[in-house]
Amino acid sequence: GEDVEQSLFLSVREGDSSVINCTYTDSSSTYLYWYKQEPGAGLQLLTYIFSNMDMKQDQRLTVLLNKKDKHLSLRIADTQTGDSAIYFCAETFGPNNAGNMLTFGGGTRLMVKP
Amino acid sequence: DTAVSQTPKYLVTQMGNDKSIKCEQNLGHDTMYWYKQDSKKFLKIMFSYNNKELIINETVPNRFSPKSPDKAHLNLHINSLELGDSAVYFCASSGRRGTDTQYFGPGTRLTVL
């Protein structure tokens, strides 16, 4: 079945870059996503990448996709304390005629120290 | 304006009760979903609903049932609540079939005593 894995925890200093990694199993996924969840809040879509792309940059965020290794990463440049949250990667699965259901990784808790 | 909204935000109830969580989206999306996030923050899909076509995650007990009065709403009904149902439930919606990004509601924290 589908499986998405992430490391549980990452701690960085303010101003440093953060790299959050994710591995997935379903090679047929069309899109891969990064969501952010702040404490007590819902899921906020950060960015996504289409499966035929290798890289996508959006301001401080850079997504790298290695389809051969089924590896996805999110790099946050100049990490700020406001970036402290749980970051989930997700891949799509399911029959296209009923909408894409997402399989989520377990989430990586990013802690940014001042 | 809120894109995907859920009510209530918190729900505390006794075992054995029947409860509902409401979800509304004003994005004009075609597909809506329910996800469950457990105490360890693991998120699992429960249902996908599109134009009266329902896809159910086979691990979801039949005590859970989605009800869609119209395209903008997908409510979650839970019968005979159990302790293990305690979790945060997220509603989401997406546009065109199969490709569009999902946008999530703020979540409903359900506590079963």
CSV table of N, CA, C and O in Angstrom, one decimal, chain A residues 8 30-31 33 35 37 40-43 45 48 86 88 93 95-106 109, chain B residues 9 31 33 35 37 40-43 45 47-50 53 55 90 97-107:
chain,number,residue,atom,x,y,z
A,8,LEU,N,11.0,12.6,12.4
A,8,LEU,CA,10.0,13.1,13.4
A,8,LEU,C,10.3,14.6,13.8
A,8,LEU,O,9.4,15.3,14.1
A,30,THR,N,0.6,12.0,-8.9
A,30,THR,CA,0.7,13.1,-9.9
A,30,THR,C,1.3,14.3,-9.2
A,30,THR,O,2.1,15.0,-9.8
A,31,TYR,N,0.9,14.5,-8.0
A,31,TYR,CA,1.3,15.7,-7.2
A,31,TYR,C,1.8,15.3,-5.9
A,31,TYR,O,1.4,14.3,-5.3
A,33,TYR,N,2.8,17.2,-2.1
A,33,TYR,CA,2.5,18.4,-1.4
A,33,TYR,C,3.3,18.5,-0.1
A,33,TYR,O,3.7,17.5,0.5
A,35,TYR,N,2.4,20.5,3.5
A,35,TYR,CA,1.5,21.2,4.4
A,35,TYR,C,2.2,21.6,5.7
A,35,TYR,O,3.1,20.9,6.2
A,37,GLN,N,1.4,22.7,9.7
A,37,GLN,CA,0.4,22.8,10.8
A,37,GLN,C,1.0,23.4,12.0
A,37,GLN,O,1.9,22.9,12.6
A,40,GLY,N,-2.4,23.7,17.4
A,40,GLY,CA,-3.8,24.0,17.5
A,40,GLY,C,-4.5,24.4,16.3
A,40,GLY,O,-5.7,24.8,16.4
A,41,ALA,N,-3.8,24.4,15.2
A,41,ALA,CA,-4.4,25.0,14.0
A,41,ALA,C,-4.6,23.9,12.9
A,41,ALA,O,-4.2,22.7,13.1
A,42,GLY,N,-5.3,24.2,11.8
A,42,GLY,CA,-5.5,23.3,10.7
A,42,GLY,C,-4.3,23.2,9.8
A,42,GLY,O,-3.2,23.7,10.1
A,43,LEU,N,-4.5,22.6,8.7
A,43,LEU,CA,-3.4,22.4,7.7
A,43,LEU,C,-3.4,23.5,6.7
A,43,LEU,O,-4.4,23.8,6.1
A,45,LEU,N,-1.7,24.7,3.2
A,45,LEU,CA,-0.9,24.3,2.0
A,45,LEU,C,0.3,25.3,1.9
A,45,LEU,O,0.1,26.5,1.7
A,48,TYR,N,3.4,22.7,-3.6
A,48,TYR,CA,3.3,21.4,-4.2
A,48,TYR,C,4.1,21.3,-5.4
A,48,TYR,O,4.6,22.3,-6.0
A,86,ILE,N,4.6,21.8,12.5
A,86,ILE,CA,4.8,20.4,12.0
A,86,ILE,C,4.6,20.5,10.5
A,86,ILE,O,3.6,21.1,10.0
A,88,PHE,N,4.1,18.4,7.0
A,88,PHE,CA,3.6,17.1,6.5
A,88,PHE,C,3.9,17.1,5.0
A,88,PHE,O,3.5,18.0,4.2
A,93,PHE,N,-3.3,9.6,-4.1
A,93,PHE,CA,-3.6,8.2,-4.5
A,93,PHE,C,-5.1,8.1,-4.7
A,93,PHE,O,-5.8,9.0,-4.3
A,95,PRO,N,-8.6,6.6,-7.2
A,95,PRO,CA,-9.1,6.7,-8.6
A,95,PRO,C,-9.4,8.2,-8.9
A,95,PRO,O,-10.0,8.9,-8.2
A,96,ASN,N,-8.9,8.6,-10.1
A,96,ASN,CA,-9.0,10.0,-10.4
A,96,ASN,C,-10.5,10.4,-10.6
A,96,ASN,O,-10.8,11.6,-10.4
A,97,ASN,N,-11.4,9.5,-10.8
A,97,ASN,CA,-12.7,9.9,-11.0
A,97,ASN,C,-13.5,10.1,-9.7
A,97,ASN,O,-14.7,10.4,-9.7
A,98,ALA,N,-12.8,10.0,-8.6
A,98,ALA,CA,-13.4,10.3,-7.3
A,98,ALA,C,-12.6,11.3,-6.5
A,98,ALA,O,-12.8,11.3,-5.3
A,99,GLY,N,-11.8,12.0,-7.1
A,99,GLY,CA,-10.9,12.9,-6.4
A,99,GLY,C,-9.7,12.2,-5.9
A,99,GLY,O,-9.7,11.0,-5.6
A,100,ASN,N,-8.6,13.0,-5.7
A,100,ASN,CA,-7.4,12.4,-5.1
A,100,ASN,C,-7.4,12.4,-3.6
A,100,ASN,O,-7.6,13.5,-3.0
A,101,MET,N,-7.3,11.3,-3.0
A,101,MET,CA,-7.1,11.2,-1.6
A,101,MET,C,-5.6,11.3,-1.3
A,101,MET,O,-4.8,10.8,-2.1
A,102,LEU,N,-5.3,11.9,-0.2
A,102,LEU,CA,-3.9,12.2,0.2
A,102,LEU,C,-3.5,11.1,1.2
A,102,LEU,O,-4.2,10.8,2.1
A,103,THR,N,-2.3,10.7,1.0
A,103,THR,CA,-1.6,9.9,2.0
A,103,THR,C,-0.5,10.8,2.6
A,103,THR,O,0.3,11.3,1.9
A,104,PHE,N,-0.6,11.0,3.9
A,104,PHE,CA,0.3,11.9,4.6
A,104,PHE,C,1.5,11.1,5.3
A,104,PHE,O,1.3,10.0,5.8
A,105,GLY,N,2.6,11.8,5.3
A,105,GLY,CA,3.7,11.3,6.2
A,105,GLY,C,3.3,11.6,7.7
A,105,GLY,O,2.3,12.3,7.9
A,106,GLY,N,4.1,11.1,8.6
A,106,GLY,CA,3.8,11.3,10.0
A,106,GLY,C,4.1,12.7,10.5
A,106,GLY,O,3.8,13.0,11.7
A,109,ARG,N,8.4,17.7,13.1
A,109,ARG,CA,8.2,18.9,13.9
A,109,ARG,C,9.5,19.7,13.8
A,109,ARG,O,10.6,19.3,14.2
B,9,LYS,N,-15.9,23.6,16.7
B,9,LYS,CA,-14.4,23.5,16.8
B,9,LYS,C,-14.0,22.5,17.8
B,9,LYS,O,-13.0,21.8,17.6
B,31,THR,N,-15.1,18.3,-5.0
B,31,THR,CA,-14.8,17.1,-4.2
B,31,THR,C,-14.6,17.5,-2.8
B,31,THR,O,-13.9,18.5,-2.5
B,33,TYR,N,-13.6,16.0,1.4
B,33,TYR,CA,-13.0,14.9,2.1
B,33,TYR,C,-13.1,15.0,3.6
B,33,TYR,O,-13.3,16.1,4.1
B,35,TYR,N,-10.7,13.7,6.9
B,35,TYR,CA,-9.5,13.1,7.4
B,35,TYR,C,-9.6,13.1,9.0
B,35,TYR,O,-10.2,13.9,9.6
B,37,GLN,N,-7.0,12.9,12.4
B,37,GLN,CA,-5.7,13.1,12.9
B,37,GLN,C,-5.7,12.6,14.3
B,37,GLN,O,-6.3,13.2,15.2
B,40,LYS,N,-1.1,11.2,17.9
B,40,LYS,CA,0.3,11.2,17.4
B,40,LYS,C,0.5,12.0,16.2
B,40,LYS,O,1.6,12.0,15.6
B,41,LYS,N,-0.5,12.8,15.8
B,41,LYS,CA,-0.5,13.6,14.6
B,41,LYS,C,-0.6,12.9,13.3
B,41,LYS,O,-0.4,13.5,12.2
B,42,PHE,N,-0.8,11.6,13.3
B,42,PHE,CA,-0.9,10.9,12.0
B,42,PHE,C,-2.3,11.2,11.4
B,42,PHE,O,-3.3,11.2,12.0
B,43,LEU,N,-2.2,11.6,10.1
B,43,LEU,CA,-3.4,11.9,9.3
B,43,LEU,C,-3.8,10.8,8.4
B,43,LEU,O,-3.0,10.3,7.6
B,45,ILE,N,-6.9,9.5,5.6
B,45,ILE,CA,-8.1,9.8,4.8
B,45,ILE,C,-9.2,8.9,5.3
B,45,ILE,O,-9.0,7.7,5.6
B,47,PHE,N,-12.9,9.6,3.9
B,47,PHE,CA,-13.8,9.6,2.8
B,47,PHE,C,-13.4,10.6,1.7
B,47,PHE,O,-12.8,11.6,2.1
B,48,SER,N,-13.8,10.3,0.5
B,48,SER,CA,-13.7,11.2,-0.6
B,48,SER,C,-15.1,11.2,-1.2
B,48,SER,O,-15.7,10.1,-1.4
B,49,TYR,N,-15.7,12.4,-1.5
B,49,TYR,CA,-17.1,12.5,-2.0
B,49,TYR,C,-17.1,13.5,-3.2
B,49,TYR,O,-16.7,14.6,-3.0
B,50,ASN,N,-17.6,13.0,-4.3
B,50,ASN,CA,-17.6,13.8,-5.5
B,50,ASN,C,-18.9,13.5,-6.3
B,50,ASN,O,-19.0,12.4,-6.8
B,53,GLU,N,-20.7,10.4,-5.6
B,53,GLU,CA,-19.8,9.2,-5.6
B,53,GLU,C,-18.9,9.2,-4.4
B,53,GLU,O,-18.2,10.1,-4.2
B,55,ILE,N,-16.1,7.5,-2.0
B,55,ILE,CA,-15.0,6.5,-1.9
B,55,ILE,C,-14.7,6.4,-0.4
B,55,ILE,O,-14.4,7.4,0.3
B,90,PHE,N,-10.6,16.6,10.2
B,90,PHE,CA,-10.4,17.7,9.2
B,90,PHE,C,-11.2,17.4,8.0
B,90,PHE,O,-11.2,16.3,7.4
B,97,ARG,N,-11.8,17.0,-10.7
B,97,ARG,CA,-11.5,15.6,-10.3
B,97,ARG,C,-10.1,15.3,-10.5
B,97,ARG,O,-9.5,15.6,-11.6
B,98,GLY,N,-9.5,14.7,-9.6
B,98,GLY,CA,-8.2,14.1,-9.7
B,98,GLY,C,-6.9,14.9,-9.7
B,98,GLY,O,-5.9,14.4,-9.6
B,99,THR,N,-7.0,16.2,-9.8
B,99,THR,CA,-5.8,17.0,-9.9
B,99,THR,C,-5.7,18.1,-9.0
B,99,THR,O,-4.5,18.5,-8.6
B,100,ASP,N,-6.7,18.7,-8.5
B,100,ASP,CA,-6.6,19.9,-7.8
B,100,ASP,C,-6.1,19.8,-6.3
B,100,ASP,O,-6.4,18.7,-5.7
B,101,THR,N,-5.5,20.8,-5.9
B,101,THR,CA,-5.0,20.9,-4.5
B,101,THR,C,-6.1,20.9,-3.5
B,101,THR,O,-7.2,21.5,-3.8
B,102,GLN,N,-5.9,20.2,-2.4
B,102,GLN,CA,-6.9,20.2,-1.3
B,102,GLN,C,-6.7,21.3,-0.3
B,102,GLN,O,-5.5,21.6,0.1
B,103,TYR,N,-7.8,22.0,0.1
B,103,TYR,CA,-7.7,23.0,1.1
B,103,TYR,C,-8.5,22.5,2.3
B,103,TYR,O,-9.6,22.0,2.2
B,104,PHE,N,-7.8,22.7,3.4
B,104,PHE,CA,-8.4,22.1,4.7
B,104,PHE,C,-9.1,23.1,5.5
B,104,PHE,O,-8.8,24.3,5.6
B,105,GLY,N,-10.1,22.6,6.3
B,105,GLY,CA,-10.7,23.3,7.3
B,105,GLY,C,-9.9,23.4,8.5
B,105,GLY,O,-8.8,22.7,8.6
B,106,PRO,N,-10.3,24.1,9.6
B,106,PRO,CA,-9.5,24.3,10.8
B,106,PRO,C,-9.5,23.1,11.7
B,106,PRO,O,-8.8,23.1,12.7
B,107,GLY,N,-10.4,22.1,11.5
B,107,GLY,CA,-10.4,20.9,12.3
B,107,GLY,C,-11.5,21.0,13.4
B,107,GLY,O,-11.8,22.1,13.9
